[in-house]
Amino acid sequence: MANLLWIQAVCCGGETVSLLNSDHPNLQAAMRTLDVTVLWHRYLYDHGRGKMEQVLDECAAGKLHVDLLVVEGAMYSRAPQAATWASGGPYTDWVRAICSMADYAVAVGTCASFGGIMATGRNPMGATGLQYCRSEPGGLLGADYRSRAGLPVVNVPGCPAHPDWIIGTLWALRSGRLREADLDRFNRPRVYYGKLAHHACPRNEYYEFKASATAYSQQGCLFENLGCKGTLCESDCNERLWLTRTGSCTRGGFPCLSCTSPEFPDGFAPFFETAKLGDIPTSLPLDVPKAWYVGISGLSKLACPERLRRNAVSFKPVLIE
Amino acid sequence: MATKTIVFSPFARLEGDLQVKVDVEEGRVVRAYASGTLYRGFEALLRGRDPLDAIVITPRVCGQCGLAHSAASAGAIRSLLGTQMPPNAYVATNVMLAIELVLSHLAHFYLSFAPDLAEPPYDDEATRRFLPLRGSSFLGALRAREEILGVLGLFAGKWPNTLAIQPGGTTRPLDASEIRRARGLLGEFTEFVRQQVIGCEPDEWLALRSASDLDAWLGEGAHAASDVGAFATFSLKQGLDRLGKWPARFMSSGGWPRATGETLMKPGACEADGDAAEFCPGKMLEHVKHSWYDPSEGGVHPFDGEGEPAPDRADAYSWAKAPRYAGAPAEAGPLARMVNDGDPLVVGLLRRHGPSAFVREMARLHETLRLLRQIGIWLNEVAPEEPFYRETPRVESGSGVAVVEAPRGTLGHWLRAEGGKIRNYQIITPTGWNLSPRDSEDRPGPLEMALVGTPVPDLARPVAISHVVKSFDPCLFCTVH
């Protein structure tokens, strides 16, 4: 039996909520397949394990082996005393100590991975991710950190991360099936972060013809006017779907803000409008050459069928006889 | 008199980092101090940003009640602009907020409160169902989330952290087929409630109108065997109705408004056994005498508070500020809402048992049932042919306030903008009220008062303190924003 330890640092608890939202598998089945003893998790720890301080002490001292360490939330590198367990000192000390003992360290959510929402603006506390501060390698543990099993911190970003990403990554690590080659340039498992949120977006027909919504609740593409970053966002949200597979950001009618990216959120402001130079969005899809984009989008607009032109700016279907 | 001081931190199965320090004399708590031990600085990081950014940033204050924060931030902008949403958007917002409440209340009960009854010093057949990761009720409640999350997905796209609520309305119009799908999923979830939570039709539960109605209800086998039945019987046997009382003042903004402004429940600020008073956000002031912020004289209105952190102040003990309503501490949450609304069952329980841990828990479970029925009513009110969104102008300068009912109680956002940027943004959360530290006159907050008198027979296992704390369903993530 392997041991799992889940620590919440500077966070909103959203990753835990997302984990609880797991469907197919439901969390019970997911945990059974994972086959671990939960040494500590704010809600899901195994009965009779004793107090959290004691468990953490034993983990840090190597008396209790941690196979899988999961961290939710950012670290305060500049002002660690602003995030403490009163009885046991700053989070950062604990997390450093246990990271050095764990077989695998997993950063769940964009805060633990890259600093996320806590590292926006002035960032007076020096909020950072475990091994990255935004896109800069380093973070709390330093770029050279390797867990006992030889991997860097495995990043499972997202604000929050999809439950499948969390559970699937833990499954893969537990069964020794995740190698460094399976991670991308930000140490995210490629199998979840190798696609774009844009893929399988139901608005793609509108995207192709540049038939764009001009206000929320309309059916058109959200890229041209309303700030959608789905063509930049490395995730499989629109294929995988959220909340018992009923939704996603763009299906919910609002722009993707690329929350799986190390530069979320400040790198994607303005959030609700598309920055443009003349008529051309400054943030073009990741790998589309600019000149081609301009040419093709001009042609697409000319070729746009009446059906899409009218539906793009309507909140309900307009039938063209 | 020998005084023993004990400090608990962090609390298991509780949202965020809470430290409670109590002085114990002769086996009872005589003084209590509640501290938030983490600083997050959301108000500071909002300053200077586009007001719309608050819709992205403030939901990230809390993973459990982010929708309430998003509704409040959109509402504060709307209040500044003086605009309205189309009627559909009020209905859709209410559905989303109500689902968040149901999820939060049940997560509180099954993951936080009830598991404590399944562990030592208790060892009871009736409560073993609540054991974490093993008990049948614990697991059933985890599974049942799927269905109601499906309803939420149809309205919100993603959660936590949806952006479906905007100042102009909601971004996701639903057509007739989607509303039918939502009704189907809600029906599946209601089946779980019927079978496991209450052991009867929701309408049968909602017909209970007094404490003696509840006695009679508990007398029937299927009811007694349900989770609520087992919980009520066990907690009365263990004396949870004697824990956690204080000279309560209950505050509620009513919540879940229609386009007309009429709220689902009656707003108010009433005493436990005294006069009712009108609810008015203008009566809220925040004190920082005992909080790690630059000191100010007396209370400050949220529009004027800036909250620069001062972590070195030796006379402070919390990152939470001390909000006061008309000068006095106030309790927010399901019990406060039900009492102000005059809900007959909860008022009856309050008369019999006082503002105790037991009554707080029962009010929360009862509210879950009430809101669940209301979601079904609202789904019928969505008009697929009518708009959900109306464009709003850009925010330039001015101020706006929005008060919503989050799962844990009254949540306020105060926005002041200048030249299209946020000049000041202040948030007062429900747990900010309930777990407030002492104010400028050294008067303790609701939890600090409710803990006084709590028996602590075993200093190593202060289980009654845990019940009192959890009965307020504290969310420290929210409080230390």
Short mmCIF file of C-alpha atoms in Angstrom, two decimals, chain B residues 69-404:
data_model
loop_
_atom_site.label_atom_id
_atom_site.label_comp_id
_atom_site.label_asym_id
_atom_site.label_seq_id
_atom_site.Cartn_x
_atom_site.Cartn_y
_atom_site.Cartn_z
CA HIS B 69 -18.35 36.11 -5.03
CA SER B 70 -18.86 36.36 -8.79
CA ALA B 71 -22.51 37.36 -8.32
CA ALA B 72 -21.44 39.97 -5.77
CA SER B 73 -18.69 41.41 -8.00
CA ALA B 74 -21.02 41.61 -11.01
CA GLY B 75 -23.68 43.10 -8.72
CA ALA B 76 -21.32 45.76 -7.38
CA ILE B 77 -20.54 46.85 -10.95
CA ARG B 78 -24.24 46.89 -11.81
CA SER B 79 -24.93 48.95 -8.71
CA LEU B 80 -22.26 51.46 -9.78
CA LEU B 81 -23.71 51.63 -13.31
CA GLY B 82 -27.34 51.68 -12.15
CA THR B 83 -28.30 48.98 -14.68
CA GLN B 84 -30.52 45.88 -14.53
CA MET B 85 -30.25 42.37 -15.92
CA PRO B 86 -33.05 40.76 -17.97
CA PRO B 87 -35.43 38.65 -15.80
CA ASN B 88 -33.98 35.36 -17.13
CA ALA B 89 -30.56 36.32 -15.79
CA TYR B 90 -31.92 36.76 -12.26
CA VAL B 91 -33.50 33.32 -12.46
CA ALA B 92 -30.36 31.71 -13.92
CA THR B 93 -28.16 33.41 -11.29
CA ASN B 94 -30.44 32.19 -8.53
CA VAL B 95 -30.34 28.62 -9.85
CA MET B 96 -26.53 28.69 -9.88
CA LEU B 97 -26.28 30.24 -6.41
CA ALA B 98 -28.80 27.78 -5.00
CA ILE B 99 -26.90 24.79 -6.44
CA GLU B 100 -23.68 26.13 -4.95
CA LEU B 101 -25.51 26.38 -1.62
CA VAL B 102 -26.83 22.81 -1.80
CA LEU B 103 -23.35 21.51 -2.68
CA SER B 104 -21.75 23.52 0.09
CA HIS B 105 -24.30 22.60 2.78
CA LEU B 106 -24.08 18.89 1.96
CA ALA B 107 -20.28 18.98 1.75
CA HIS B 108 -20.28 20.65 5.17
CA PHE B 109 -22.58 18.04 6.64
CA TYR B 110 -21.10 14.91 5.10
CA LEU B 111 -17.43 15.84 4.89
CA SER B 112 -17.01 18.14 7.87
CA PHE B 113 -19.61 17.96 10.64
CA ALA B 114 -21.05 14.46 10.63
CA PRO B 115 -17.69 12.58 10.41
CA ASP B 116 -16.79 13.95 13.86
CA LEU B 117 -19.75 12.00 15.25
CA ALA B 118 -18.39 8.77 13.80
CA GLU B 119 -15.05 8.98 15.58
CA PRO B 120 -13.97 8.72 19.21
CA PRO B 121 -15.16 9.61 21.78
CA TYR B 122 -18.34 8.46 20.06
CA ASP B 123 -18.74 4.92 18.92
CA ASP B 124 -22.26 4.53 17.78
CA GLU B 125 -23.88 2.24 15.26
CA ALA B 126 -26.09 5.06 14.04
CA THR B 127 -23.22 7.37 13.11
CA ARG B 128 -20.74 4.89 11.64
CA ARG B 129 -22.41 5.66 8.32
CA PHE B 130 -20.61 9.04 8.41
CA LEU B 131 -17.07 7.62 8.56
CA PRO B 132 -14.78 9.35 6.02
CA LEU B 133 -14.13 7.26 2.89
CA ARG B 134 -15.88 4.23 4.39
CA GLY B 135 -19.30 5.05 5.77
CA SER B 136 -22.23 4.36 3.46
CA SER B 137 -23.70 7.85 3.83
CA PHE B 138 -20.37 9.57 3.27
CA LEU B 139 -19.89 7.65 0.03
CA GLY B 140 -23.49 8.07 -1.12
CA ALA B 141 -23.25 11.83 -0.70
CA LEU B 142 -20.02 11.98 -2.69
CA ARG B 143 -21.63 10.07 -5.56
CA ALA B 144 -24.80 12.14 -5.60
CA ARG B 145 -22.86 15.33 -6.38
CA GLU B 146 -22.62 14.17 -10.00
CA GLU B 147 -26.27 14.80 -10.80
CA ILE B 148 -26.62 18.26 -9.38
CA LEU B 149 -23.23 19.23 -10.81
CA GLY B 150 -24.71 18.37 -14.19
CA VAL B 151 -27.44 20.97 -13.68
CA LEU B 152 -24.81 23.51 -12.69
CA GLY B 153 -22.74 22.70 -15.79
CA LEU B 154 -25.67 23.56 -18.05
CA PHE B 155 -25.90 27.05 -16.52
CA ALA B 156 -22.30 27.77 -15.51
CA GLY B 157 -20.15 25.81 -18.00
CA LYS B 158 -17.45 25.23 -15.42
CA TRP B 159 -17.20 25.41 -11.63
CA PRO B 160 -15.33 26.40 -9.51
CA ASN B 161 -14.54 29.68 -11.23
CA THR B 162 -17.24 30.20 -13.80
CA LEU B 163 -17.59 33.57 -15.54
CA ALA B 164 -21.21 32.96 -16.48
CA ILE B 165 -22.45 35.82 -14.28
CA GLN B 166 -21.62 39.22 -15.77
CA PRO B 167 -22.90 42.70 -14.91
CA GLY B 168 -25.27 42.58 -17.89
CA GLY B 169 -26.69 39.14 -17.21
CA THR B 170 -25.75 35.51 -17.68
CA THR B 171 -23.68 34.28 -20.61
CA ARG B 172 -25.36 30.93 -21.14
CA PRO B 173 -28.85 30.97 -22.64
CA LEU B 174 -30.68 27.67 -22.19
CA ASP B 175 -33.09 26.25 -24.70
CA ALA B 176 -36.14 24.15 -23.85
CA SER B 177 -34.32 20.83 -24.28
CA GLU B 178 -31.56 21.89 -21.93
CA ILE B 179 -34.05 22.97 -19.29
CA ARG B 180 -35.68 19.54 -19.55
CA ARG B 181 -32.28 17.92 -19.15
CA ALA B 182 -31.64 20.06 -16.07
CA ARG B 183 -34.97 18.97 -14.62
CA GLY B 184 -34.09 15.32 -15.21
CA LEU B 185 -30.75 15.65 -13.44
CA LEU B 186 -32.38 17.54 -10.58
CA GLY B 187 -34.89 14.71 -10.30
CA GLU B 188 -32.08 12.18 -9.95
CA PHE B 189 -30.48 14.25 -7.21
CA THR B 190 -33.79 14.64 -5.41
CA GLU B 191 -34.09 10.85 -5.42
CA PHE B 192 -30.84 10.66 -3.44
CA VAL B 193 -32.20 13.20 -0.97
CA ARG B 194 -35.44 11.26 -0.67
CA GLN B 195 -33.79 7.89 -0.12
CA GLN B 196 -30.74 8.76 1.93
CA VAL B 197 -30.96 12.23 3.44
CA ILE B 198 -34.53 12.40 4.78
CA GLY B 199 -36.20 9.07 4.00
CA CYS B 200 -39.38 10.74 2.76
CA GLU B 201 -40.74 13.01 0.05
CA PRO B 202 -39.21 16.50 0.29
CA ASP B 203 -42.72 17.96 0.54
CA GLU B 204 -43.38 15.85 3.63
CA TRP B 205 -40.27 17.30 5.28
CA LEU B 206 -41.11 20.83 4.18
CA ALA B 207 -44.54 20.50 5.81
CA LEU B 208 -42.91 20.36 9.28
CA ARG B 209 -43.83 23.57 11.07
CA SER B 210 -42.72 23.20 14.68
CA ALA B 211 -40.35 21.40 17.03
CA SER B 212 -43.10 18.96 17.96
CA ASP B 213 -43.74 18.27 14.26
CA LEU B 214 -40.10 17.23 14.10
CA ASP B 215 -40.54 14.99 17.18
CA ALA B 216 -43.43 13.24 15.46
CA TRP B 217 -41.51 12.98 12.20
CA LEU B 218 -38.55 11.35 13.97
CA GLY B 219 -40.91 8.74 15.38
CA GLU B 220 -41.38 7.05 12.02
CA GLY B 221 -38.98 4.27 11.05
CA ALA B 222 -37.91 5.43 7.60
CA HIS B 223 -37.33 8.95 8.91
CA ALA B 224 -35.38 7.82 11.95
CA ALA B 225 -33.20 5.66 9.71
CA SER B 226 -32.39 8.53 7.32
CA ASP B 227 -29.22 10.57 7.71
CA VAL B 228 -31.06 13.61 9.05
CA GLY B 229 -33.08 11.40 11.37
CA ALA B 230 -30.02 9.59 12.73
CA PHE B 231 -28.17 12.87 13.06
CA ALA B 232 -30.97 14.67 14.90
CA THR B 233 -31.57 11.83 17.33
CA PHE B 234 -27.88 11.32 18.03
CA SER B 235 -27.01 14.97 18.46
CA LEU B 236 -29.88 15.55 20.87
CA LYS B 237 -28.75 12.52 22.84
CA GLN B 238 -25.23 13.96 22.97
CA GLY B 239 -26.42 17.42 23.97
CA LEU B 240 -25.47 19.39 20.86
CA ASP B 241 -28.52 21.50 21.61
CA ARG B 242 -26.72 22.79 24.70
CA LEU B 243 -23.56 23.85 22.86
CA GLY B 244 -22.63 27.00 21.01
CA LYS B 245 -25.17 29.52 22.27
CA TRP B 246 -24.58 33.26 22.44
CA PRO B 247 -26.77 36.36 22.81
CA ALA B 248 -27.34 36.19 19.10
CA ARG B 249 -28.22 38.88 16.64
CA PHE B 250 -29.08 37.38 13.24
CA MET B 251 -28.40 39.20 9.99
CA SER B 252 -29.67 38.32 6.52
CA SER B 253 -30.05 40.21 3.27
CA GLY B 254 -32.78 37.83 2.14
CA GLY B 255 -30.94 36.59 -0.93
CA TRP B 256 -31.88 35.28 -4.39
CA PRO B 257 -33.62 38.41 -5.69
CA ARG B 258 -36.00 38.61 -8.62
CA ALA B 259 -35.74 41.34 -11.24
CA THR B 260 -38.17 43.33 -9.10
CA GLY B 261 -35.65 43.31 -6.24
CA GLU B 262 -37.86 41.15 -4.06
CA THR B 263 -35.71 38.60 -2.22
CA LEU B 264 -36.55 34.93 -1.74
CA MET B 265 -36.42 35.27 2.04
CA LYS B 266 -37.25 38.21 4.24
CA PRO B 267 -34.18 40.32 5.01
CA GLY B 268 -33.56 41.61 8.50
CA ALA B 269 -31.38 41.92 11.54
CA CYS B 270 -33.17 40.44 14.53
CA GLU B 271 -32.28 39.34 18.03
CA ALA B 272 -32.72 35.69 19.08
CA ASP B 273 -35.74 36.56 21.21
CA GLY B 274 -36.33 40.21 20.54
CA ASP B 275 -37.20 42.81 18.01
CA ALA B 276 -36.66 42.56 14.31
CA ALA B 277 -34.85 45.38 12.56
CA GLU B 278 -34.43 46.33 8.95
CA PHE B 279 -31.38 45.10 7.04
CA CYS B 280 -29.19 47.90 5.72
CA PRO B 281 -25.61 47.43 4.42
CA GLY B 282 -24.84 51.02 5.43
CA LYS B 283 -24.80 49.87 9.05
CA MET B 284 -21.72 47.69 8.52
CA LEU B 285 -18.38 48.87 9.89
CA GLU B 286 -15.07 47.01 10.14
CA HIS B 287 -12.71 47.22 13.11
CA VAL B 288 -9.02 46.33 13.06
CA LYS B 289 -7.91 46.91 16.64
CA HIS B 290 -7.07 43.20 17.00
CA SER B 291 -6.26 42.45 13.34
CA TRP B 292 -2.92 42.62 11.52
CA TYR B 293 -3.70 45.82 9.58
CA ASP B 294 -2.75 49.47 9.99
CA PRO B 295 -4.73 50.62 13.00
CA SER B 296 -7.74 52.94 12.65
CA GLU B 297 -9.97 54.70 15.17
CA GLY B 298 -13.13 52.69 15.80
CA GLY B 299 -14.99 51.18 12.88
CA VAL B 300 -14.51 52.06 9.22
CA HIS B 301 -17.12 51.72 6.48
CA PRO B 302 -15.99 49.31 3.73
CA PHE B 303 -16.01 52.15 1.17
CA ASP B 304 -13.29 53.85 3.21
CA GLY B 305 -11.29 50.87 4.47
CA GLU B 306 -7.99 50.17 2.75
CA GLY B 307 -6.53 47.39 4.86
CA GLU B 308 -2.74 47.70 4.53
CA PRO B 309 -1.25 44.64 6.24
CA ALA B 310 0.74 45.17 9.44
CA PRO B 311 1.94 41.66 10.38
CA ASP B 312 4.20 42.91 13.19
CA ARG B 313 1.45 44.36 15.36
CA ALA B 314 1.82 42.57 18.69
CA ASP B 315 -1.64 43.58 19.92
CA ALA B 316 -3.38 41.81 17.02
CA TYR B 317 -4.21 38.12 16.65
CA SER B 318 -5.97 37.59 13.30
CA TRP B 319 -5.80 38.33 9.59
CA ALA B 320 -9.58 38.64 9.75
CA LYS B 321 -11.08 42.04 10.50
CA ALA B 322 -13.98 42.54 12.91
CA PRO B 323 -17.19 43.57 11.11
CA ARG B 324 -19.99 44.98 13.25
CA TYR B 325 -23.63 45.58 12.33
CA ALA B 326 -25.13 48.70 13.91
CA GLY B 327 -22.25 48.52 16.36
CA ALA B 328 -22.73 44.92 17.46
CA PRO B 329 -21.48 41.49 16.35
CA ALA B 330 -23.90 39.57 14.15
CA GLU B 331 -24.33 35.97 13.06
CA ALA B 332 -24.82 35.22 9.38
CA GLY B 333 -25.77 31.94 7.71
CA PRO B 334 -28.68 29.52 7.28
CA LEU B 335 -29.96 29.95 10.85
CA ALA B 336 -29.84 33.76 10.51
CA ARG B 337 -31.70 33.57 7.18
CA MET B 338 -34.37 31.19 8.46
CA VAL B 339 -34.99 33.22 11.62
CA ASN B 340 -35.33 36.51 9.75
CA ASP B 341 -37.59 34.80 7.24
CA GLY B 342 -39.77 33.51 10.06
CA ASP B 343 -39.43 29.88 8.94
CA PRO B 344 -41.79 28.06 11.33
CA LEU B 345 -39.72 24.89 11.83
CA VAL B 346 -36.45 26.70 12.51
CA VAL B 347 -38.09 29.36 14.68
CA GLY B 348 -39.73 26.54 16.63
CA LEU B 349 -36.41 24.75 17.11
CA LEU B 350 -34.77 28.02 18.13
CA ARG B 351 -37.44 28.60 20.78
CA ARG B 352 -36.94 25.14 22.20
CA HIS B 353 -33.16 24.75 21.93
CA GLY B 354 -31.77 28.28 21.63
CA PRO B 355 -29.15 29.39 19.04
CA SER B 356 -27.17 26.18 19.53
CA ALA B 357 -24.91 24.01 17.40
CA PHE B 358 -27.83 21.61 16.91
CA VAL B 359 -30.20 24.30 15.65
CA ARG B 360 -27.52 25.72 13.33
CA GLU B 361 -27.05 22.30 11.74
CA MET B 362 -30.78 21.68 11.44
CA ALA B 363 -31.32 25.11 9.88
CA ARG B 364 -28.63 24.29 7.32
CA LEU B 365 -30.22 20.95 6.41
CA HIS B 366 -33.69 22.48 6.28
CA GLU B 367 -32.47 25.29 4.04
CA THR B 368 -30.95 22.69 1.69
CA LEU B 369 -34.39 21.15 1.27
CA ARG B 370 -36.06 24.52 0.77
CA LEU B 371 -33.58 25.64 -1.87
CA LEU B 372 -33.71 22.30 -3.65
CA ARG B 373 -37.43 22.71 -4.16
CA GLN B 374 -36.88 26.32 -5.21
CA ILE B 375 -34.42 25.25 -7.95
CA GLY B 376 -37.22 23.20 -9.50
CA ILE B 377 -39.56 26.21 -9.36
CA TRP B 378 -36.96 28.48 -10.95
CA LEU B 379 -36.23 25.98 -13.75
CA ASN B 380 -39.90 26.36 -14.70
CA GLU B 381 -39.51 30.13 -14.79
CA VAL B 382 -36.67 30.24 -17.32
CA ALA B 383 -38.08 31.63 -20.57
CA PRO B 384 -35.91 30.25 -23.40
CA GLU B 385 -37.27 32.72 -25.95
CA GLU B 386 -36.34 35.74 -23.85
CA PRO B 387 -32.84 37.21 -23.50
CA PHE B 388 -30.41 36.40 -20.67
CA TYR B 389 -28.06 39.30 -21.22
CA ARG B 390 -28.17 43.04 -21.88
CA GLU B 391 -25.06 45.03 -22.75
CA THR B 392 -23.77 47.41 -20.11
CA PRO B 393 -21.55 50.49 -20.49
CA ARG B 394 -17.93 50.52 -19.35
CA VAL B 395 -17.24 51.39 -15.74
CA GLU B 396 -15.65 54.81 -15.39
CA SER B 397 -16.03 56.33 -11.94
CA GLY B 398 -18.37 55.89 -9.01
CA SER B 399 -19.15 53.44 -6.30
CA GLY B 400 -21.28 50.34 -6.06
CA VAL B 401 -22.22 47.78 -3.46
CA ALA B 402 -23.73 44.33 -3.74
CA VAL B 403 -24.82 42.08 -0.91
CA VAL B 404 -25.69 38.47 -1.70
#
